[in-house]
Coordinates of C-alpha atoms in Angstrom, one line a residue:
X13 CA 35.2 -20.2 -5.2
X14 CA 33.9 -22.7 -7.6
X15 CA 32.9 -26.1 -6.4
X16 CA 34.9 -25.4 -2.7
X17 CA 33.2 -27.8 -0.3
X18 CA 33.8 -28.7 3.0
X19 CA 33.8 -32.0 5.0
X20 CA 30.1 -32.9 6.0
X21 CA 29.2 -34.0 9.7
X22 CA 29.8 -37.5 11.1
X23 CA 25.8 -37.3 10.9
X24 CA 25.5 -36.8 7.2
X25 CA 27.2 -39.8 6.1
X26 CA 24.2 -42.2 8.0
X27 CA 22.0 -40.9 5.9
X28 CA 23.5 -42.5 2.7
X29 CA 23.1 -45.7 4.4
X30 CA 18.9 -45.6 4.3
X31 CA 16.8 -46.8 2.1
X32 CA 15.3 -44.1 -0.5
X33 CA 12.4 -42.3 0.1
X34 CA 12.2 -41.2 -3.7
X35 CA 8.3 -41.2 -3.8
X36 CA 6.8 -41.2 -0.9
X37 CA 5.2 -37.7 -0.4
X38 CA 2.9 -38.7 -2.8
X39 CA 2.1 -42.2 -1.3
X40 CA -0.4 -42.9 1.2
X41 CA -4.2 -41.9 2.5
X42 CA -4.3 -38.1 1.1
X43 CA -4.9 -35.8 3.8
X44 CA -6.5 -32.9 1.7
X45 CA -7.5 -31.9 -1.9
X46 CA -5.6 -28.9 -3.1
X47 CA -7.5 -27.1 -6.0
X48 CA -5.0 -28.1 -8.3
X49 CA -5.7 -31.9 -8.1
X50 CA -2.5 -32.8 -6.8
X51 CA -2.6 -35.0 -3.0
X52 CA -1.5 -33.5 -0.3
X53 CA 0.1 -35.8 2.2
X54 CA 0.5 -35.1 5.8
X55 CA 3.3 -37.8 6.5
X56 CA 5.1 -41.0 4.5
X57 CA 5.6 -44.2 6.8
X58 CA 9.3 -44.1 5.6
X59 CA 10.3 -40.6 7.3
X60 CA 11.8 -40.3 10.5
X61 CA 9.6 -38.3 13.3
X62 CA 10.7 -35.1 15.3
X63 CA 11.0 -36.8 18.6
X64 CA 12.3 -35.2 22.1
X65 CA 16.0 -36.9 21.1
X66 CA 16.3 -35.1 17.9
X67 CA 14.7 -31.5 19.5
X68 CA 17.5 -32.1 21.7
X69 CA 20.7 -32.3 19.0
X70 CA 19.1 -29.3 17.4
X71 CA 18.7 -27.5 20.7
X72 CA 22.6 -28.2 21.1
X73 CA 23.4 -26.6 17.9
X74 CA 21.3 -23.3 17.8
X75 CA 20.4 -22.8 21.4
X76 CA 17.3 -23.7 23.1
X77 CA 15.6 -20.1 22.5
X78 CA 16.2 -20.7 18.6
X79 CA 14.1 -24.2 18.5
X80 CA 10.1 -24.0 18.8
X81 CA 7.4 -26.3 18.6
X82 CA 4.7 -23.7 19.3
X83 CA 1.7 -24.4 17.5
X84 CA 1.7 -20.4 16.5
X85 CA 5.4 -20.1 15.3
X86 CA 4.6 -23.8 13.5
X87 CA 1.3 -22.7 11.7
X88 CA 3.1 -19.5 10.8
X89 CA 5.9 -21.4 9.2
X90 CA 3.5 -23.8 7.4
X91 CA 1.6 -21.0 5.5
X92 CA 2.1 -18.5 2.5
X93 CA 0.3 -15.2 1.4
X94 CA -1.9 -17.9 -1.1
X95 CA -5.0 -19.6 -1.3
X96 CA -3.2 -23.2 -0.8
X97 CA -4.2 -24.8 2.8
X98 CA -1.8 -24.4 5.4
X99 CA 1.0 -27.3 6.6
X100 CA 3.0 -26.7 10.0
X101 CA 6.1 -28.4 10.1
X102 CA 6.6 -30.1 13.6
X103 CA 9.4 -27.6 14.7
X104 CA 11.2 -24.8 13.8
X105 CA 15.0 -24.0 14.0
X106 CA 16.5 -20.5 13.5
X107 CA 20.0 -21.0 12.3
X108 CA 22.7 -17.9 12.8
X109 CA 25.5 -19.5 10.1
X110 CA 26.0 -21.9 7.0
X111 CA 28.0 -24.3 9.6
X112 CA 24.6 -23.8 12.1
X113 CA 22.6 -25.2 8.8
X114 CA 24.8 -27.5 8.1
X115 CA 24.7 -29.3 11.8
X116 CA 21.1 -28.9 10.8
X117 CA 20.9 -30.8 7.9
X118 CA 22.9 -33.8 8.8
X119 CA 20.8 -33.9 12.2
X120 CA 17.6 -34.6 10.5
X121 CA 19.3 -36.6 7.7
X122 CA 20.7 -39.4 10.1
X123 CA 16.5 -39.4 11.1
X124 CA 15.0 -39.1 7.6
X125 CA 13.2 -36.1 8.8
X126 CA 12.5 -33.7 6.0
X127 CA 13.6 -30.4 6.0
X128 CA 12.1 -27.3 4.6
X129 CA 13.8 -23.7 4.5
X130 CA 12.0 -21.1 5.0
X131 CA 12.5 -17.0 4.2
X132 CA 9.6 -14.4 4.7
X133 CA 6.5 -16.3 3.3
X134 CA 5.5 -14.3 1.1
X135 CA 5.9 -17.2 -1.5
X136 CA 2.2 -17.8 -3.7
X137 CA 2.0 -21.7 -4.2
X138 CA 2.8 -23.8 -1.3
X139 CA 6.5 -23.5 -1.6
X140 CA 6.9 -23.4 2.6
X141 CA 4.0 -26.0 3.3
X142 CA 5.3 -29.0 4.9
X143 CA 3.4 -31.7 2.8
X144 CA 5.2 -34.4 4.9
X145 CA 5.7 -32.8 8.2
X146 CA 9.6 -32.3 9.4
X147 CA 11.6 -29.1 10.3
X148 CA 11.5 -25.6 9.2
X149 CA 14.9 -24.0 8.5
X150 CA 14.0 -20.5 9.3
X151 CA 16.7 -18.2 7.7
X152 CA 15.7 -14.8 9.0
X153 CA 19.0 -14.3 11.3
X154 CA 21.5 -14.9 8.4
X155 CA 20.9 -11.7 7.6
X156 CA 24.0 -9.9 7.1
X157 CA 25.0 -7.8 4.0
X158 CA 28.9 -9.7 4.0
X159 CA 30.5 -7.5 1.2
X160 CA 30.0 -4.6 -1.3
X161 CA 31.7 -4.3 -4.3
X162 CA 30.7 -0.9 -5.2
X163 CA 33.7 -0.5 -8.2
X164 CA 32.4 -3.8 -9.5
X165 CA 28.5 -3.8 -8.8
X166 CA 28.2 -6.5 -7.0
X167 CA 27.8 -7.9 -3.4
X168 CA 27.4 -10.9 -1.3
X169 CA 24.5 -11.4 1.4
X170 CA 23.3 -13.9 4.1
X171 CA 20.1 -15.7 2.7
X172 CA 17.8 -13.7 5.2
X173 CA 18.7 -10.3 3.9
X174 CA 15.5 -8.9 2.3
X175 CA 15.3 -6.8 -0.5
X176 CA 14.5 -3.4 1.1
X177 CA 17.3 -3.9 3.5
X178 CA 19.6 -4.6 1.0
X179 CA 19.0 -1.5 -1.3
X180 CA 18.7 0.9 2.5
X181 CA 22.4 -0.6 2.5
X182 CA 23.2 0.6 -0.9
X183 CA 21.2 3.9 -1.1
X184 CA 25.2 5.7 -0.2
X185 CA 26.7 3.7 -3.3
X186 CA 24.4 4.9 -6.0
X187 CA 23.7 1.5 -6.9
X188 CA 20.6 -0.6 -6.0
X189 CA 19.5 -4.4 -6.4
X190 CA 16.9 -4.2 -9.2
X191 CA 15.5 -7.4 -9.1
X192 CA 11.8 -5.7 -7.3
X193 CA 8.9 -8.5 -7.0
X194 CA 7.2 -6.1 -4.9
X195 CA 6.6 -7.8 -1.7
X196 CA 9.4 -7.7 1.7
X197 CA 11.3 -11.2 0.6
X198 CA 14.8 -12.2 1.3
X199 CA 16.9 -12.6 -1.2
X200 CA 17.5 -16.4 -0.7
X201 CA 13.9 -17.2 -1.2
X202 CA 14.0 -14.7 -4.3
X203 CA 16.6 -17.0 -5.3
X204 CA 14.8 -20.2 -4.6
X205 CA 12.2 -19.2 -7.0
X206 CA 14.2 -17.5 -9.3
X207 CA 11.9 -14.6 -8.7
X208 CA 11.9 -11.7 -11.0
X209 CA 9.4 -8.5 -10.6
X210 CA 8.9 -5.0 -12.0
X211 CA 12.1 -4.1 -13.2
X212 CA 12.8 -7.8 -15.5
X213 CA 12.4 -6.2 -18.4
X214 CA 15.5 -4.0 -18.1
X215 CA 17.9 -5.8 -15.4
X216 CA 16.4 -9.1 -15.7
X217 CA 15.0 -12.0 -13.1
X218 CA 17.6 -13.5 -10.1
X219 CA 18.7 -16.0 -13.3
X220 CA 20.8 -12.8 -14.3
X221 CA 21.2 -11.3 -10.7
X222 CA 22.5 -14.1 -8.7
X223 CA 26.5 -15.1 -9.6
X224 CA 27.1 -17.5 -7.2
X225 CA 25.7 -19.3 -4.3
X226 CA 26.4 -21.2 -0.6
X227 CA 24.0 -24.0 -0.2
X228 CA 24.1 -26.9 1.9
X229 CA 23.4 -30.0 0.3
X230 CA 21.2 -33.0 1.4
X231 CA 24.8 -34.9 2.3
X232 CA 25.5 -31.9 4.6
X233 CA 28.2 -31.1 2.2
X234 CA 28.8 -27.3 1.6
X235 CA 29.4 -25.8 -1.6
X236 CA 30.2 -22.6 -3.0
X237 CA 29.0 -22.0 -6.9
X238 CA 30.1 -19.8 -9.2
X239 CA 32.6 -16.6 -8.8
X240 CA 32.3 -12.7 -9.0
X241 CA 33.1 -12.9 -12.5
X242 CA 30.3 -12.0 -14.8
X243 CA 30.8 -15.1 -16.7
X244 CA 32.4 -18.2 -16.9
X245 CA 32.7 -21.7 -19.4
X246 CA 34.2 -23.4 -16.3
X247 CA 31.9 -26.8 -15.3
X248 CA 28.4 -27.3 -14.8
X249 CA 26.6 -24.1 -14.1
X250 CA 25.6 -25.2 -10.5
X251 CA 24.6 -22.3 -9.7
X252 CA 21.7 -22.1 -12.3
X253 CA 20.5 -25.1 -10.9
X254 CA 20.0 -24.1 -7.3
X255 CA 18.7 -20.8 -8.4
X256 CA 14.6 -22.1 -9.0
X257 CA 14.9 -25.0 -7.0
X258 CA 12.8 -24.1 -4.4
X259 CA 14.5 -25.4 -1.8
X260 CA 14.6 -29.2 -3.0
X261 CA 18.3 -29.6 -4.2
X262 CA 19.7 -27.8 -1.4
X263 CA 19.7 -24.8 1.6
X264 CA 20.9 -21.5 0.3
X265 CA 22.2 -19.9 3.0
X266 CA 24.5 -17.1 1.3
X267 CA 24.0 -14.9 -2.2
X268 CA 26.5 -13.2 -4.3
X269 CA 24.6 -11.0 -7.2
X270 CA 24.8 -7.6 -8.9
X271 CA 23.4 -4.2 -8.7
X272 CA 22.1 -1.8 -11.2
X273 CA 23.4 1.7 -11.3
X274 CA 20.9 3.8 -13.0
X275 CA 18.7 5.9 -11.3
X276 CA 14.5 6.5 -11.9
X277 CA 13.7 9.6 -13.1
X278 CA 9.9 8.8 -14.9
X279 CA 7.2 7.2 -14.4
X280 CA 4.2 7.5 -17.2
X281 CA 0.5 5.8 -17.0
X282 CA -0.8 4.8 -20.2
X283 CA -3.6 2.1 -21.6
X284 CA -3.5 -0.6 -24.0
X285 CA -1.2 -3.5 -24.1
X286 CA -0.2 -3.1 -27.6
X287 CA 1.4 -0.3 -26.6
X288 CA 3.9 -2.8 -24.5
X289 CA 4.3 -5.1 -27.5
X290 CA 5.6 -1.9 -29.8
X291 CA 7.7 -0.5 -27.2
X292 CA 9.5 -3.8 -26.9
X293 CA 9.8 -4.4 -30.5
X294 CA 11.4 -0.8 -30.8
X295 CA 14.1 -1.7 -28.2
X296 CA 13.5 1.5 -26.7
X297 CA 15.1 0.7 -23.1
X298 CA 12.4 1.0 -20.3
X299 CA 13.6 0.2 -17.1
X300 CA 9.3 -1.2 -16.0
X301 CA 6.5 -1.4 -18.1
X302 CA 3.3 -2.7 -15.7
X303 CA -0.3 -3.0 -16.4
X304 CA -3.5 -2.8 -14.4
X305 CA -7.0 -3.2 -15.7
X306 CA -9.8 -1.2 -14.8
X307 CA -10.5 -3.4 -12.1
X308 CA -7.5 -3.3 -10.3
X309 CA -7.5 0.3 -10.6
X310 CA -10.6 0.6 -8.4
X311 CA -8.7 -1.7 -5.9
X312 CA -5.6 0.5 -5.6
X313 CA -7.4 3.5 -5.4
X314 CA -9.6 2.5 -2.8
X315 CA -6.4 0.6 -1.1
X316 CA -3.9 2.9 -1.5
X317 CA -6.3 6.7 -1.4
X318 CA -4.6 7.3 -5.2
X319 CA -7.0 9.1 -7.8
X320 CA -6.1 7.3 -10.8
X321 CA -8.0 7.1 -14.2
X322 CA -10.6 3.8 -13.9
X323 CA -9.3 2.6 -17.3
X324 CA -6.5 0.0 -17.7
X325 CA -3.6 1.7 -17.2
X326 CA 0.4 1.3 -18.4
X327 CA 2.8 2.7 -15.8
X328 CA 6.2 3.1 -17.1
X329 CA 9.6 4.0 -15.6
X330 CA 12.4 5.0 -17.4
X331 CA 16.1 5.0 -15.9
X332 CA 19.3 6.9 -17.1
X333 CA 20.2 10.9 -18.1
X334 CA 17.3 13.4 -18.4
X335 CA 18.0 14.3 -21.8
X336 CA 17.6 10.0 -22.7
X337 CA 14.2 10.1 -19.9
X338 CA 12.5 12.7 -22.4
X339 CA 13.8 11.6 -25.4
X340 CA 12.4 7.7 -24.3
X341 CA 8.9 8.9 -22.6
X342 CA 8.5 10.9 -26.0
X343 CA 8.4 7.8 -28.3
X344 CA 6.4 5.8 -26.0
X345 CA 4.0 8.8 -25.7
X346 CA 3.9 8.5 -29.6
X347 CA 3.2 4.5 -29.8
X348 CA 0.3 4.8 -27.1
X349 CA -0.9 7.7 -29.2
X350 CA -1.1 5.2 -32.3
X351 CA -3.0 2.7 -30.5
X352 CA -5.7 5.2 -29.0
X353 CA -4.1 5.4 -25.5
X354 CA -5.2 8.6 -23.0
X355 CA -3.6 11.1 -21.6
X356 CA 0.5 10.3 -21.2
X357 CA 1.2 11.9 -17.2
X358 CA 4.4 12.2 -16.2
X359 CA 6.9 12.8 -13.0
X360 CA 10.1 13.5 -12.3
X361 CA 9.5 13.9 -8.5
X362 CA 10.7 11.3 -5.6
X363 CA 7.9 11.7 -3.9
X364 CA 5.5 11.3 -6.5
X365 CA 6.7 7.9 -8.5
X366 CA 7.0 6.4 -5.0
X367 CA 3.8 7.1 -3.9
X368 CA 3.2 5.2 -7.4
X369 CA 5.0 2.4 -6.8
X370 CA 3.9 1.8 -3.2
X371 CA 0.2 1.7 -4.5
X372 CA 1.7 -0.9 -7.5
X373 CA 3.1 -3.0 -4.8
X374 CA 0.1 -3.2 -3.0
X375 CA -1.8 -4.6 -5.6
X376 CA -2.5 -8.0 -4.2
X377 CA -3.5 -6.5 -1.0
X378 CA -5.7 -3.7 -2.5
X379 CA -7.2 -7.2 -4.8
X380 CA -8.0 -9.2 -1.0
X381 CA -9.4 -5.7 -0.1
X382 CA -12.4 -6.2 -2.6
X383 CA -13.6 -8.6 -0.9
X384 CA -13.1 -9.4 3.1
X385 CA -12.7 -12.6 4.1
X386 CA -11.5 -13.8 0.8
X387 CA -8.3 -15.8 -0.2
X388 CA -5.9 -14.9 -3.3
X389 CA -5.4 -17.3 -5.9
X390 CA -2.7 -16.1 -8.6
X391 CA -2.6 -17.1 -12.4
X392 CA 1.2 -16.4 -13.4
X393 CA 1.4 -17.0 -17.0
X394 CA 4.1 -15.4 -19.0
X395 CA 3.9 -15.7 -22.9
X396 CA 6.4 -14.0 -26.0
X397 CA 5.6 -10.6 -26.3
X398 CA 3.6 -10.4 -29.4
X399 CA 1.0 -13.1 -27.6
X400 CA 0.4 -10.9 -24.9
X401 CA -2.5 -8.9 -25.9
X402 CA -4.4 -12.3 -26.6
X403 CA -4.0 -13.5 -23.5
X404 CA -4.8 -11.0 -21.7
X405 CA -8.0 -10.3 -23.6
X406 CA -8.5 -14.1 -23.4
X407 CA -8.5 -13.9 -19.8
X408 CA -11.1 -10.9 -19.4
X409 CA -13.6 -12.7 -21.5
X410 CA -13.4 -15.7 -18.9
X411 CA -13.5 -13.5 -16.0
X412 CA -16.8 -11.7 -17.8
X413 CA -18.3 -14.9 -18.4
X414 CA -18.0 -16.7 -15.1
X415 CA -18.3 -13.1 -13.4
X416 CA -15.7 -13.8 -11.1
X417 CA -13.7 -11.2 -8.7
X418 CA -10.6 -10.9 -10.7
X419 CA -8.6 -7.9 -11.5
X420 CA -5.0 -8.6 -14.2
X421 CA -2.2 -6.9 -13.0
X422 CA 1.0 -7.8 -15.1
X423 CA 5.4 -7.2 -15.5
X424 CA 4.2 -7.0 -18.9
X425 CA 7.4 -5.6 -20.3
X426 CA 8.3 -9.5 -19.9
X427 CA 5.1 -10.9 -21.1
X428 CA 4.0 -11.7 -17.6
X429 CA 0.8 -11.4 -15.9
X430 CA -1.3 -11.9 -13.2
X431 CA -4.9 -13.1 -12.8
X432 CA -5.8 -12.4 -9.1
X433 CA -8.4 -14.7 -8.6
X434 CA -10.2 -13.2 -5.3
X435 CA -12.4 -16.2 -4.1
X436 CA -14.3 -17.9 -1.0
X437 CA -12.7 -20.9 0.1
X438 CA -15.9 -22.5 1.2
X439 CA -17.8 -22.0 -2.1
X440 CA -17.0 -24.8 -4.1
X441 CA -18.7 -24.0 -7.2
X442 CA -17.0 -20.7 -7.4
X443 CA -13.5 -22.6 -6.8
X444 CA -14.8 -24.9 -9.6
X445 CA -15.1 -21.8 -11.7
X446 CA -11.3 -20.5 -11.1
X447 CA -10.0 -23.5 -11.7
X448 CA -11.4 -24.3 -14.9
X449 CA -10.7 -20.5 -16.4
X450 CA -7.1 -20.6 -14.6
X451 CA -6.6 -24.2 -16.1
X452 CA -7.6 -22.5 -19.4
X453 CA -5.5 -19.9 -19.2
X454 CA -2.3 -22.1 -18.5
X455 CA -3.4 -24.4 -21.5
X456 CA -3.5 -21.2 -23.6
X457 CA 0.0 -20.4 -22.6
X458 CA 1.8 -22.9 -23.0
X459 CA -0.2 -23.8 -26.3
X460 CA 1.7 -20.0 -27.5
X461 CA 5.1 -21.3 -26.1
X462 CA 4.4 -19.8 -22.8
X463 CA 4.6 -21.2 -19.1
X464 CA 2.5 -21.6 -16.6
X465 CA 4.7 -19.3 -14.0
X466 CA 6.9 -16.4 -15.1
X467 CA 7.8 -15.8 -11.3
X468 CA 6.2 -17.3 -8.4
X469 CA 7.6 -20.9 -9.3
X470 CA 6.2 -24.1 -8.5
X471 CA 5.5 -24.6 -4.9
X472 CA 2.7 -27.6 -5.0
X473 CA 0.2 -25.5 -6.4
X474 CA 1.5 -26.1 -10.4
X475 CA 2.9 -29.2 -9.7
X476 CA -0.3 -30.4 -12.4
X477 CA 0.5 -28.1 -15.3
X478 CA 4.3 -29.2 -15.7
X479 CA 4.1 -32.2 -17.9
X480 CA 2.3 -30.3 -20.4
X481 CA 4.6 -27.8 -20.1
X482 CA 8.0 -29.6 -20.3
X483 CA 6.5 -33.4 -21.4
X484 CA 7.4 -36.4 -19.6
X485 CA 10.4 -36.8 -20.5
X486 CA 11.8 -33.9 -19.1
X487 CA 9.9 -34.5 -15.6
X488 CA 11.8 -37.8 -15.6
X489 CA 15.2 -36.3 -15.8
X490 CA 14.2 -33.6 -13.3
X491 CA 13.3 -36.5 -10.9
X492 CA 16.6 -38.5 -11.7
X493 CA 18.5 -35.3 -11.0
X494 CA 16.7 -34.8 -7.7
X495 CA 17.4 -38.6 -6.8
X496 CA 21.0 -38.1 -7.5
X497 CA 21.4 -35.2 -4.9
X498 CA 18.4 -36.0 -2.5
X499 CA 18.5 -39.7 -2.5
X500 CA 16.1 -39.7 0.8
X501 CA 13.5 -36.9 -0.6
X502 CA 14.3 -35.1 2.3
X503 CA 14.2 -31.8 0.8
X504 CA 11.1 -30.1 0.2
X505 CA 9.1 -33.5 -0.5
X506 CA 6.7 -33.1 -3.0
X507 CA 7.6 -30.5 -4.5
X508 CA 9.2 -29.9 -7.6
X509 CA 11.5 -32.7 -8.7
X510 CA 9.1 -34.9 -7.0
X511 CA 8.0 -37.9 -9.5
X512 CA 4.7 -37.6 -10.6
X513 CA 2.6 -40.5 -12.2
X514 CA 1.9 -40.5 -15.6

């Protein structure tokens, strides 16, 4: 299946014949200041506008019922589960096939009207916001599970298959999709991100899931990346480069991965992080290690009616024979005990470890809970293992200082952690406060050889921190590579890719 294409529309080709629009999103009279310095830019004088003419050609390719400009449906689509402001496109389209979102893509290319795909939402830094107005793909009815290779552990999916549907589908098989970031996302915008979640530390992120892709290109060309092998030396690995795009290289519309086979049989609370840090370094083979401090604790157990010791707290879930189960929780249970941990609980029971995990997944939820009325604003530093302790303790002595709302809930297993900054958008001097202890944090991070997002990705909300991350250098290639396939900036403006002034 490996770098198939098919012919593009009559449409697509007038869009070659423009004149670029590398750099505009990031031209102009900004519109707003998002807390991470970086303009936010309502519209660029050199894109095309979504007039009655062009509602019309995408009425004629979906249907009239699957075209909206309501201002509901458009705020909806312009808005994440983060602190960043909102940005409506100026329509919305809801595609039922790779050929509808193909028609789709040459349509607004012959117009210069941006285009920005669009899963569940449940993205954490902008990624969906339409910075220069345009039209949301909306991928939610390609959301067929196509094949299951149950022999092989693998399968392919529409883009707008979520995560839970996708492991209902294989419940029969004995096989599951393990890449779990906790919220209901499809699998396409997982793949956007490159999202990864509780289980990384065992089955890996969607860099190791995903083994090929169909995306629609800016041309309107389709490709197909990749095969169903589980490796290959064949070409450019196009479909690494998709995966963690975020939507500004191309429109993933299908997504061929694999499964894990193993099922849960433990889940153990513990404290201390350098508990993780041994456990890693003894390659004993945990399926999810996550943390919560005491603070997010609290949260959970007021959120989620759970009785759970207020003390930061280790869960752990182990996957594979019961005889391996025991023999793994022992020697964890024996590394907490060296590093003063408490009391080492355990289940085998369904029931139980979901109950668990439900209340784990809710953590961001349980965090807003805290406060009512407040907006979520997400540090998502991941650092190597044996800096992980530092950061974390790092972080709780800013949060002490500045007494700020913030309870740390982590994929530690990974290195990866969150600061769930819980704040009020109108008081500027607290947002002046988060953003110098999150800006501190990153530097930290990345000082250690970390990053300044293990999982959430870039969106426009970390758009500031990747120079120091990568250098400039590197941010110039990324630009010249996003030139070369998206000549007109059409997809995703200002986003990643998106040239950034020294």
């Amino acid at each position: 299946m490996a770098g198939t294409q098919a012919s593009p529309e009559p449409e697509a080709s007038l869009a070659a014949n423009g004149h670029a629009g590398g750099n505009t999103s990031l031209s102009g009279n900004p519109a707003t200041q998002s807390l991470c310095d970086v303009p936010v830019v309502r519209r660029a004088s050199s894109y095309g506008r979504v007039d009655d003419a062009l509602l019309r050609r995408l009425q004629s390719i979906v249907g009239d019922s699957n075209v909206t400009t309501n201002r509901t449906v458009l705020e909806q689509h312009g808005r994440d589960e983060s602190y960043h402001e909102p940005m409506p496109p100026d329509a919305v389209v809801f595609p039922q096939s790779t050929h509808h979102v193909q028609q789709l893509v040459a349509a607004c290319a012959a117009r210069r009207v941006p285009i920005i795909p669009y899963g569940a939402g449940t993205s954490l830094e902008g990624h969906v916001a339409a910075l220069c107005g345009g039209v949301s793909i909306d991928l939610s009815q390609l959301s067929q599970v196509l094949e299951v290779h149950a022999e092989d552990m693998d399968c392919r999916v529409q883009a707008g298959v979520t995560r839970q549907q996708l492991n209902h589908h294989l419940h029969d098989s004995g096989l599951f999709f393990p890449v779990d970031p906790g919220s209901e996302c499809t699998i396409g915008g997982m793949a956007a991100t490159r999202a990864s979640g509780t289980n990384a530390v065992r089955y890996g992120t969607m860099r190791e899931a995903v083994l090929g892709v169909t995306a629609v290109l800016p041309n309107g060309q389709v490709i197909k990346t990749g095969s169903r092998a589980r490796k290959s030396s064949s070409g450019y690995d196009l479909t690494r480069l998709i995966v963690g795009s975020e939507g500004t290289l191309a429109v993933v519309t299908e997504v061929g991965g694999g499964g894990g086979g193993a099922l849960p049989f433990l889940l153990a609370p513990l404290e201390r992080v350098d508990t993780v840090i041994e456990t890693i370094q003894t390659a004993i083979p945990v399926a999810r290690i996550e943390f919560l401090d005491e603070v997010q604790v609290d949260a959970v157990n007021r959120y989620s009616k759970t009785h759970l010791e207020l003390s930061p707290t280790l869960f752990f879930e182990f996957h594979g024979t019961a005889a391996a189960v025991e023999e793994q929780a022992k020697q964890v249970s024996t590394i907490a005990s060296s590093y003063g941990g408490g009391s080492f609980q355990w289940s085998t029971a369904p029931e139980e470890r979901s109950k668990l995990w439900a209340a784990r997944h809710s953590a961001y939820y349980a965090a807003l809970a805290l406060r009512p009325n407040s907006k979520g604003l997400l540090a998502d530093v991941c650092v190597p293992i044996s800096r992980l302790t530092e950061l974390v303790l790092l972080a709780k002595e800013e949060i002490r200082q500045t007494q700020l709302v913030a309870p740390i809930v982590g994929h530690v297993g990974d290195g990866n952690f969150h600061v769930l900054f819980i704040v009020d958008p109108d008081d500027q001097a607290e947002l002046a406060a988060v953003k110098r202890v999150n800006d501190s944090l990153v530097a930290h991070a990345i000082a250690v050889g970390g990053t300044c997002s293990g999982e959430h990705g870039v969106g426009y909300g970390k758009l500031p921190f990747l120079e120091s991350e990568h250098g400039r250098a590197a941010l110039d290639a990324m630009a010249a590579l996003k030139a070369a396939w998206d000549p007109l900036n059409l997809f995703n403006p200002g986003k990643i890719g998106q040239f950034i002034p020294p």
